[in-house]
């Protein structure tokens, strides 16, 4: 298939793996974080980790939007969904994320009208078709999906819809990455930058990583050759003593991002002073809420929500997984009490979650000695 097969060429993959091998210093251990959950999924789907030298370790970051939603926000969503007259919409993954008293799917089984949508525009269509119902869209995602919510809000406002609102859980990627860089738990040598987010925000927002923390960043695509080339580019920077933001995903990511999408986000959203991330705690200015201009569409203003902070289950180590401190198989409940069918933590729900990626592609234990 055009634009796919050329990025999955096994011969080129082996050539890149050989270049990576020749770039590493024997005896040095390299830790490279892929920020985005989409990358984690691709790495295990295509066995990229198996092509890397044993002393190049890929560490998984906090860039899975479903994984970072805390239990309290799920509880808030369920509280809205169970109010009379409400028709609650969300993406499929969100239905299975555990709150403190079950999931949205459990609430649906109890009788709440909760429907899966593929896009916020689906929710808008449902609102038009059901003028006697309050239709709420549970918005999640990083800067990748925030523009589609923003454009939907603009359309709802232009149409004068009064029965549509949005519970905004959009988050931004730079603050958690900065928090990780400040963490004494983690020593990282470089970052595979989040290609999807960068299609919207561009490469510039990541310049602080080399400037303030002296680590290279390579914005990467999601195909096997993209990821191998990105690792090779990071190792080449380290070998040359360079430290900069490079863009491997130039075919999709413009340096300045998508200006139309950024304008729509600036119109519809403003930064929250702080937001709780599952397992990571509160991070300041790391999430979006609806701007004053869209206050009429803000579900958190329209409905009463508990807004209570809920601690993660004791067995859950999603925080450590999201910070790259442990690998999924190191969590005591991985693959036993916690599986994709019956997840305890969020990292087992979405295919982009590290635990789900490890489980689905059979990484149940350390397979090789890292030197
Ligand atoms: S195995 Fe389950 S509980 Fe453990 S870190 Fe992964 S998602 Fe969380």
CSV table of C-alpha atoms and ligand atoms in Angstrom, one decimal:
chain,number,residue,atom,x,y,z
A,1,UNK,CA,0.0,0.0,0.0
A,2,UNK,CA,1.4,3.4,-1.0
A,3,UNK,CA,2.7,5.6,1.8
A,4,UNK,CA,2.7,2.5,4.1
A,5,UNK,CA,4.8,-0.3,2.6
A,6,UNK,CA,7.8,1.9,2.0
A,7,UNK,CA,7.9,2.6,5.8
A,8,UNK,CA,7.8,-1.1,6.6
A,9,UNK,CA,10.6,-2.3,4.4
A,10,UNK,CA,12.4,-5.1,6.3
A,11,UNK,CA,15.7,-4.6,4.4
A,12,UNK,CA,15.8,-0.9,5.3
A,13,UNK,CA,14.9,-1.8,8.8
A,14,UNK,CA,17.9,-4.2,9.1
A,15,UNK,CA,20.1,-1.5,7.7
A,16,UNK,CA,18.9,1.1,10.2
A,17,UNK,CA,19.4,-1.5,13.0
A,18,UNK,CA,23.0,-2.0,11.9
A,19,UNK,CA,23.5,1.8,11.9
A,20,UNK,CA,22.1,2.0,15.4
A,21,UNK,CA,24.4,-0.8,16.6
A,22,UNK,CA,27.4,1.0,15.1
A,23,UNK,CA,26.5,4.3,16.9
A,24,UNK,CA,26.3,2.9,20.5
A,25,UNK,CA,29.2,3.0,22.8
A,26,UNK,CA,29.8,-0.4,24.3
A,27,UNK,CA,29.3,-0.3,28.1
A,28,UNK,CA,27.1,2.8,28.0
A,29,UNK,CA,23.4,2.3,28.8
A,30,UNK,CA,21.0,4.5,26.8
A,31,UNK,CA,17.5,5.3,28.0
A,32,UNK,CA,15.2,6.9,25.3
A,33,UNK,CA,11.7,7.9,26.2
A,34,UNK,CA,8.9,7.7,23.6
A,35,UNK,CA,6.5,10.3,24.9
A,36,UNK,CA,3.5,9.2,22.8
A,37,UNK,CA,1.3,6.1,23.5
A,38,UNK,CA,0.9,5.6,19.7
A,39,UNK,CA,4.7,5.1,19.6
A,40,UNK,CA,4.6,2.5,22.4
A,41,UNK,CA,1.9,0.6,20.5
A,42,UNK,CA,3.9,0.6,17.3
A,43,UNK,CA,7.1,-0.4,19.0
A,44,UNK,CA,5.6,-3.6,20.4
A,45,UNK,CA,3.3,-4.3,17.4
A,46,UNK,CA,6.3,-4.3,15.1
A,47,UNK,CA,8.9,-5.7,17.5
A,48,UNK,CA,11.1,-2.6,17.2
A,49,UNK,CA,12.6,-3.2,20.7
A,50,UNK,CA,13.9,-6.6,19.5
A,51,UNK,CA,15.9,-4.9,16.7
A,52,UNK,CA,17.8,-2.6,19.2
A,53,UNK,CA,21.0,-3.4,20.9
A,54,UNK,CA,20.5,-4.6,24.5
A,55,UNK,CA,22.0,-1.4,25.9
A,56,UNK,CA,19.4,0.9,24.2
A,57,UNK,CA,16.3,0.9,26.4
A,58,UNK,CA,13.0,2.4,25.4
A,59,UNK,CA,11.1,3.9,28.3
A,60,UNK,CA,7.4,4.7,27.9
A,61,UNK,CA,6.1,8.1,28.7
A,62,UNK,CA,2.8,9.8,29.7
A,63,UNK,CA,1.4,10.4,26.2
A,64,UNK,CA,-1.6,8.1,26.3
A,65,UNK,CA,-4.7,10.3,26.8
A,66,UNK,CA,-6.9,7.6,28.3
A,67,UNK,CA,-4.2,6.5,30.7
A,68,UNK,CA,-3.8,9.9,32.4
A,69,UNK,CA,-7.5,10.4,33.2
A,70,UNK,CA,-7.8,10.2,37.0
A,71,UNK,CA,-10.6,8.2,38.8
A,72,UNK,CA,-12.3,11.4,40.0
A,73,UNK,CA,-12.9,12.6,36.5
A,74,UNK,CA,-14.5,9.3,35.6
A,75,UNK,CA,-16.7,9.6,38.6
A,76,UNK,CA,-17.6,13.2,37.5
A,77,UNK,CA,-18.5,11.9,34.1
A,78,UNK,CA,-20.7,9.1,35.5
A,79,UNK,CA,-22.4,11.7,37.8
A,80,UNK,CA,-23.4,13.7,34.8
A,81,UNK,CA,-24.4,10.7,32.7
A,82,UNK,CA,-26.8,9.5,35.4
A,83,UNK,CA,-28.7,12.8,35.7
A,84,UNK,CA,-32.2,12.7,34.2
A,85,UNK,CA,-32.5,13.7,30.6
A,86,UNK,CA,-28.8,13.4,29.9
A,87,UNK,CA,-27.5,11.6,26.8
A,88,UNK,CA,-23.8,11.1,27.5
A,89,UNK,CA,-21.3,10.5,24.7
A,90,UNK,CA,-17.6,9.5,24.7
A,91,UNK,CA,-14.9,7.6,22.8
A,92,UNK,CA,-15.0,3.8,23.1
A,93,UNK,CA,-11.9,3.5,25.3
A,94,UNK,CA,-13.3,5.8,27.9
A,95,UNK,CA,-16.2,3.5,28.5
A,96,UNK,CA,-13.9,0.9,30.2
A,97,UNK,CA,-11.8,3.3,32.3
A,98,UNK,CA,-12.4,2.4,36.0
A,99,UNK,CA,-13.7,5.1,38.4
A,100,UNK,CA,-14.2,4.5,42.1
A,101,UNK,CA,-17.5,2.8,41.6
A,102,UNK,CA,-17.1,1.2,38.2
A,103,UNK,CA,-16.9,2.4,34.6
A,104,UNK,CA,-19.1,4.3,32.3
A,105,UNK,CA,-20.0,0.9,30.8
A,106,UNK,CA,-21.3,-0.2,34.3
A,107,UNK,CA,-23.3,3.1,34.5
A,108,UNK,CA,-24.8,2.3,31.0
A,109,UNK,CA,-25.7,-1.2,32.3
A,110,UNK,CA,-27.5,0.5,35.2
A,111,UNK,CA,-29.6,2.4,32.7
A,112,UNK,CA,-27.7,5.6,31.9
A,113,UNK,CA,-28.0,6.6,28.2
A,114,UNK,CA,-24.3,6.5,27.3
A,115,UNK,CA,-23.3,6.2,23.7
A,116,UNK,CA,-19.9,5.7,22.0
A,117,UNK,CA,-18.9,8.2,19.3
A,118,UNK,CA,-16.0,8.3,16.9
A,119,UNK,CA,-15.8,12.1,16.8
A,120,UNK,CA,-17.2,15.1,18.7
A,121,UNK,CA,-19.2,15.9,15.5
A,122,UNK,CA,-21.1,12.6,16.1
A,123,UNK,CA,-22.1,14.0,19.5
A,124,UNK,CA,-23.2,17.2,17.8
A,125,UNK,CA,-25.3,15.2,15.3
A,126,UNK,CA,-26.9,13.4,18.2
A,127,UNK,CA,-27.7,16.7,19.9
A,128,UNK,CA,-29.4,18.0,16.7
A,129,UNK,CA,-31.5,14.8,16.5
A,130,UNK,CA,-32.5,14.9,20.1
A,131,UNK,CA,-33.5,18.5,20.9
A,132,UNK,CA,-35.4,17.3,24.1
A,133,UNK,CA,-32.2,15.7,25.6
A,134,UNK,CA,-29.1,17.3,27.1
A,135,UNK,CA,-26.3,15.8,25.1
A,136,UNK,CA,-22.9,15.9,26.7
A,137,UNK,CA,-19.5,15.0,25.1
A,138,UNK,CA,-16.7,13.8,27.3
A,139,UNK,CA,-13.7,15.3,25.6
A,140,UNK,CA,-10.3,13.7,26.1
A,141,UNK,CA,-6.9,13.8,24.4
A,142,UNK,CA,-3.8,15.9,24.0
A,143,UNK,CA,-3.4,18.7,21.4
A,144,UNK,CA,-4.0,16.1,18.7
A,145,UNK,CA,-7.7,15.8,19.4
A,146,UNK,CA,-8.4,19.2,21.1
A,147,UNK,CA,-8.8,21.0,17.8
A,148,UNK,CA,-11.7,18.7,16.7
A,149,UNK,CA,-13.4,19.5,20.0
A,150,UNK,CA,-12.8,23.3,19.5
A,151,UNK,CA,-14.2,23.2,16.0
A,152,UNK,CA,-17.2,21.3,17.2
A,153,UNK,CA,-17.8,23.9,19.9
A,154,UNK,CA,-17.5,26.7,17.3
A,155,UNK,CA,-20.1,24.9,15.1
A,156,UNK,CA,-22.5,24.3,18.1
A,157,UNK,CA,-22.2,28.1,18.9
A,158,UNK,CA,-22.8,29.1,15.3
A,159,UNK,CA,-25.9,26.9,15.1
A,160,UNK,CA,-27.2,28.2,18.4
A,161,UNK,CA,-27.5,24.7,19.9
A,162,UNK,CA,-28.7,24.9,23.5
A,163,UNK,CA,-28.8,21.2,24.4
A,164,UNK,CA,-25.1,20.4,23.7
A,165,UNK,CA,-22.2,20.7,26.2
A,166,UNK,CA,-18.7,19.4,26.7
A,167,UNK,CA,-16.9,18.0,29.7
A,168,UNK,CA,-13.4,19.0,28.9
A,169,UNK,CA,-10.5,16.7,29.9
A,170,UNK,CA,-8.0,17.8,27.2
A,171,UNK,CA,-4.5,17.9,28.4
A,172,UNK,CA,-1.2,19.3,27.1
A,173,UNK,CA,2.0,17.4,26.7
A,174,UNK,CA,4.8,19.8,27.6
A,175,UNK,CA,4.1,20.2,31.4
A,176,UNK,CA,4.2,16.5,32.2
A,177,UNK,CA,7.4,16.1,30.1
A,178,UNK,CA,9.0,19.0,32.0
A,179,UNK,CA,7.8,17.3,35.3
A,180,UNK,CA,9.5,14.1,34.2
A,181,UNK,CA,12.7,15.9,33.4
A,182,UNK,CA,12.7,17.4,36.9
A,183,UNK,CA,12.2,14.0,38.5
A,184,UNK,CA,15.2,12.6,40.3
A,185,UNK,CA,13.8,9.0,39.6
A,186,UNK,CA,14.5,9.1,36.0
A,187,UNK,CA,17.7,9.6,33.9
A,188,UNK,CA,16.9,9.9,30.3
A,189,UNK,CA,19.3,10.3,27.3
A,190,UNK,CA,16.8,11.5,24.7
A,191,UNK,CA,13.2,11.7,23.6
A,192,UNK,CA,11.2,10.4,20.7
A,193,UNK,CA,8.9,13.4,20.2
A,194,UNK,CA,5.1,12.9,19.9
A,195,UNK,CA,4.4,13.0,16.1
A,196,UNK,CA,0.6,13.4,16.4
A,197,UNK,CA,0.7,16.3,18.9
A,198,UNK,CA,3.4,18.0,16.8
A,199,UNK,CA,1.2,18.0,13.7
A,200,UNK,CA,-0.8,20.6,15.7
A,201,UNK,CA,1.7,22.4,17.8
A,202,UNK,CA,4.8,22.0,15.6
A,203,UNK,CA,8.3,21.2,16.8
A,204,UNK,CA,9.0,24.5,18.6
A,205,UNK,CA,7.4,23.7,21.9
A,206,UNK,CA,10.0,21.0,22.5
A,207,UNK,CA,13.0,23.3,22.2
A,208,UNK,CA,13.1,23.6,26.0
A,209,UNK,CA,14.3,20.0,26.3
A,210,UNK,CA,17.7,20.6,24.6
A,211,UNK,CA,17.9,24.2,25.8
A,212,UNK,CA,17.1,23.6,29.5
A,213,UNK,CA,17.9,20.0,30.0
A,214,UNK,CA,20.5,19.2,27.4
A,215,UNK,CA,18.6,16.2,25.9
A,216,UNK,CA,18.1,15.6,22.2
A,217,UNK,CA,14.5,15.3,20.8
A,218,UNK,CA,13.5,13.7,17.5
A,219,UNK,CA,9.9,14.2,16.4
A,220,UNK,CA,8.9,10.8,15.0
A,221,UNK,CA,6.4,9.1,12.8
A,222,UNK,CA,4.7,5.9,13.7
A,223,UNK,CA,5.8,3.3,11.2
A,224,UNK,CA,8.6,0.9,12.0
A,225,UNK,CA,11.2,2.7,9.8
A,226,UNK,CA,10.2,6.1,11.4
A,227,UNK,CA,10.9,4.8,14.8
A,228,UNK,CA,14.1,3.1,13.9
A,229,UNK,CA,15.4,6.2,12.1
A,230,UNK,CA,14.4,8.3,15.1
A,231,UNK,CA,16.4,6.2,17.5
A,232,UNK,CA,19.3,6.3,15.0
A,233,UNK,CA,19.0,10.2,14.9
A,234,UNK,CA,19.0,10.4,18.7
A,235,UNK,CA,22.1,8.2,19.0
A,236,UNK,CA,23.8,10.2,16.2
A,237,UNK,CA,23.2,13.4,18.2
A,238,UNK,CA,24.6,11.8,21.3
A,239,UNK,CA,27.6,10.5,19.5
A,240,UNK,CA,28.3,13.9,17.9
A,241,UNK,CA,27.8,15.7,21.2
A,242,UNK,CA,24.8,17.6,19.6
A,243,UNK,CA,21.6,18.4,21.3
A,244,UNK,CA,18.7,19.7,19.3
A,245,UNK,CA,15.1,19.2,18.2
A,246,UNK,CA,15.1,17.3,14.9
A,247,UNK,CA,12.0,16.5,12.8
A,248,UNK,CA,12.0,12.9,11.4
A,249,UNK,CA,8.3,13.3,10.6
A,250,UNK,CA,8.6,16.2,8.1
A,251,UNK,CA,6.1,14.6,5.7
A,252,UNK,CA,3.4,15.4,8.3
A,253,UNK,CA,4.8,17.8,10.9
A,254,UNK,CA,5.4,21.4,9.9
A,255,UNK,CA,7.8,23.3,12.2
A,256,UNK,CA,5.1,25.9,13.1
A,257,UNK,CA,2.3,23.3,13.5
A,258,UNK,CA,-1.2,23.8,12.2
A,259,UNK,CA,-2.1,27.4,12.6
A,260,UNK,CA,-5.8,27.0,11.9
A,261,UNK,CA,-6.1,24.3,14.6
A,262,UNK,CA,-4.1,26.4,17.0
A,263,UNK,CA,-6.4,29.4,16.4
A,264,UNK,CA,-9.5,27.2,17.0
A,265,UNK,CA,-8.0,26.0,20.3
A,266,UNK,CA,-7.1,29.5,21.4
A,267,UNK,CA,-10.7,30.5,20.8
A,268,UNK,CA,-12.4,27.6,22.5
A,269,UNK,CA,-10.1,26.9,25.4
A,270,UNK,CA,-8.0,28.3,28.2
A,271,UNK,CA,-5.5,26.7,30.5
A,272,UNK,CA,-6.6,25.4,33.8
A,273,UNK,CA,-4.5,26.5,36.7
A,274,UNK,CA,-3.8,22.9,37.6
A,275,UNK,CA,-5.2,19.4,36.7
A,276,UNK,CA,-4.8,16.0,38.3
A,277,UNK,CA,-3.1,13.3,36.1
A,278,UNK,CA,-3.6,9.7,37.1
A,279,UNK,CA,-0.6,8.5,39.0
A,280,UNK,CA,1.3,11.8,38.4
A,281,UNK,CA,-0.7,14.1,40.8
A,282,UNK,CA,-1.5,17.7,40.1
A,283,UNK,CA,0.5,19.5,37.3
A,284,UNK,CA,0.0,23.2,36.9
A,285,UNK,CA,-1.2,24.6,33.6
A,286,UNK,CA,-1.3,21.1,32.1
A,287,UNK,CA,-5.0,20.9,30.9
A,288,UNK,CA,-7.6,22.9,29.1
A,289,UNK,CA,-11.0,24.1,30.0
A,290,UNK,CA,-13.6,25.9,27.9
A,291,UNK,CA,-13.0,29.6,27.5
A,292,UNK,CA,-15.4,32.3,28.8
A,293,UNK,CA,-16.7,32.6,25.2
A,294,UNK,CA,-18.0,29.0,25.4
A,295,UNK,CA,-19.1,28.9,29.1
A,296,UNK,CA,-22.7,28.1,27.9
A,297,UNK,CA,-21.3,24.8,26.5
A,298,UNK,CA,-19.4,23.8,29.6
A,299,UNK,CA,-20.9,20.7,31.2
A,300,UNK,CA,-19.0,21.3,34.4
A,301,UNK,CA,-21.0,24.6,34.8
A,302,UNK,CA,-24.3,23.2,33.5
A,303,UNK,CA,-24.4,20.1,35.8
A,304,UNK,CA,-23.4,19.4,39.4
A,305,UNK,CA,-20.4,17.2,39.6
A,306,UNK,CA,-18.8,15.8,42.8
A,307,UNK,CA,-15.3,17.0,41.8
A,308,UNK,CA,-13.8,14.7,44.5
A,309,UNK,CA,-10.2,13.5,44.3
A,310,UNK,CA,-10.1,9.7,44.4
A,311,UNK,CA,-6.9,7.8,45.2
A,312,UNK,CA,-5.9,5.0,42.8
A,313,UNK,CA,-6.4,1.4,43.9
A,314,UNK,CA,-3.4,0.2,46.1
A,315,UNK,CA,-2.5,-2.5,43.6
A,316,UNK,CA,-2.3,0.0,40.7
A,317,UNK,CA,1.2,1.2,39.6
A,318,UNK,CA,0.0,3.1,36.5
A,319,UNK,CA,1.8,6.2,37.9
A,320,UNK,CA,5.2,4.5,37.8
A,321,UNK,CA,4.5,3.1,34.4
A,322,UNK,CA,3.5,6.5,33.0
A,323,UNK,CA,6.6,8.0,34.5
A,324,UNK,CA,8.7,5.3,32.9
A,325,UNK,CA,10.0,4.2,36.3
A,326,UNK,CA,8.8,0.6,36.0
A,327,UNK,CA,8.0,-1.6,33.0
A,328,UNK,CA,4.4,-3.0,32.9
A,329,UNK,CA,5.5,-6.5,33.8
A,330,UNK,CA,6.9,-5.2,37.0
A,331,UNK,CA,3.4,-4.3,38.3
A,332,UNK,CA,2.3,-7.1,40.6
A,333,UNK,CA,-1.2,-7.4,39.0
A,334,UNK,CA,0.0,-7.2,35.4
A,335,UNK,CA,-1.6,-10.0,33.3
A,336,UNK,CA,-3.2,-11.6,36.4
A,337,UNK,CA,-5.7,-9.4,38.2
A,338,UNK,CA,-5.3,-6.7,35.6
A,339,UNK,CA,-5.9,-7.6,31.9
A,340,UNK,CA,-7.5,-5.8,29.0
A,341,UNK,CA,-10.8,-7.6,29.7
A,342,UNK,CA,-10.8,-6.6,33.4
A,343,UNK,CA,-8.5,-3.6,33.8
A,344,UNK,CA,-7.6,-2.3,37.2
A,345,UNK,CA,-5.6,0.7,35.8
A,346,UNK,CA,-6.0,2.8,32.8
A,347,UNK,CA,-2.7,1.7,31.1
A,348,UNK,CA,-4.4,-1.6,30.4
A,349,UNK,CA,-7.5,-0.1,28.7
A,350,UNK,CA,-6.4,1.8,25.7
A,351,UNK,CA,-4.3,0.1,23.0
A,352,UNK,CA,-1.9,3.0,23.4
A,353,UNK,CA,-1.4,2.2,27.1
A,354,UNK,CA,2.0,0.6,27.8
A,355,UNK,CA,0.4,-2.2,29.8
A,356,UNK,CA,-2.1,-3.1,27.0
A,357,UNK,CA,0.7,-3.0,24.5
A,358,UNK,CA,2.9,-5.3,26.5
A,359,UNK,CA,-0.1,-7.7,27.2
A,360,UNK,CA,-1.3,-7.7,23.6
A,361,UNK,CA,2.1,-8.4,22.1
A,362,UNK,CA,3.2,-11.0,24.7
A,363,UNK,CA,5.8,-9.0,26.7
A,364,UNK,CA,5.1,-10.7,30.0
A,365,UNK,CA,8.6,-10.5,31.5
A,366,UNK,CA,12.0,-9.2,30.8
A,367,UNK,CA,13.2,-11.0,27.7
A,368,UNK,CA,16.9,-10.0,27.7
A,369,UNK,CA,19.5,-8.7,30.0
A,370,UNK,CA,20.0,-5.0,29.7
A,371,UNK,CA,23.7,-4.2,30.1
B,1,LIG,S1,-0.9,-3.8,35.1
B,1,LIG,FE1,-2.8,-2.7,35.5
B,1,LIG,S2,-2.7,-1.8,37.5
B,1,LIG,FE2,-0.6,-2.4,36.9
B,1,LIG,S3,0.3,-0.6,36.1
B,1,LIG,FE3,-0.6,-1.7,34.4
B,1,LIG,S4,-2.7,-0.9,34.2
B,1,LIG,FE4,-1.9,-0.2,36.2
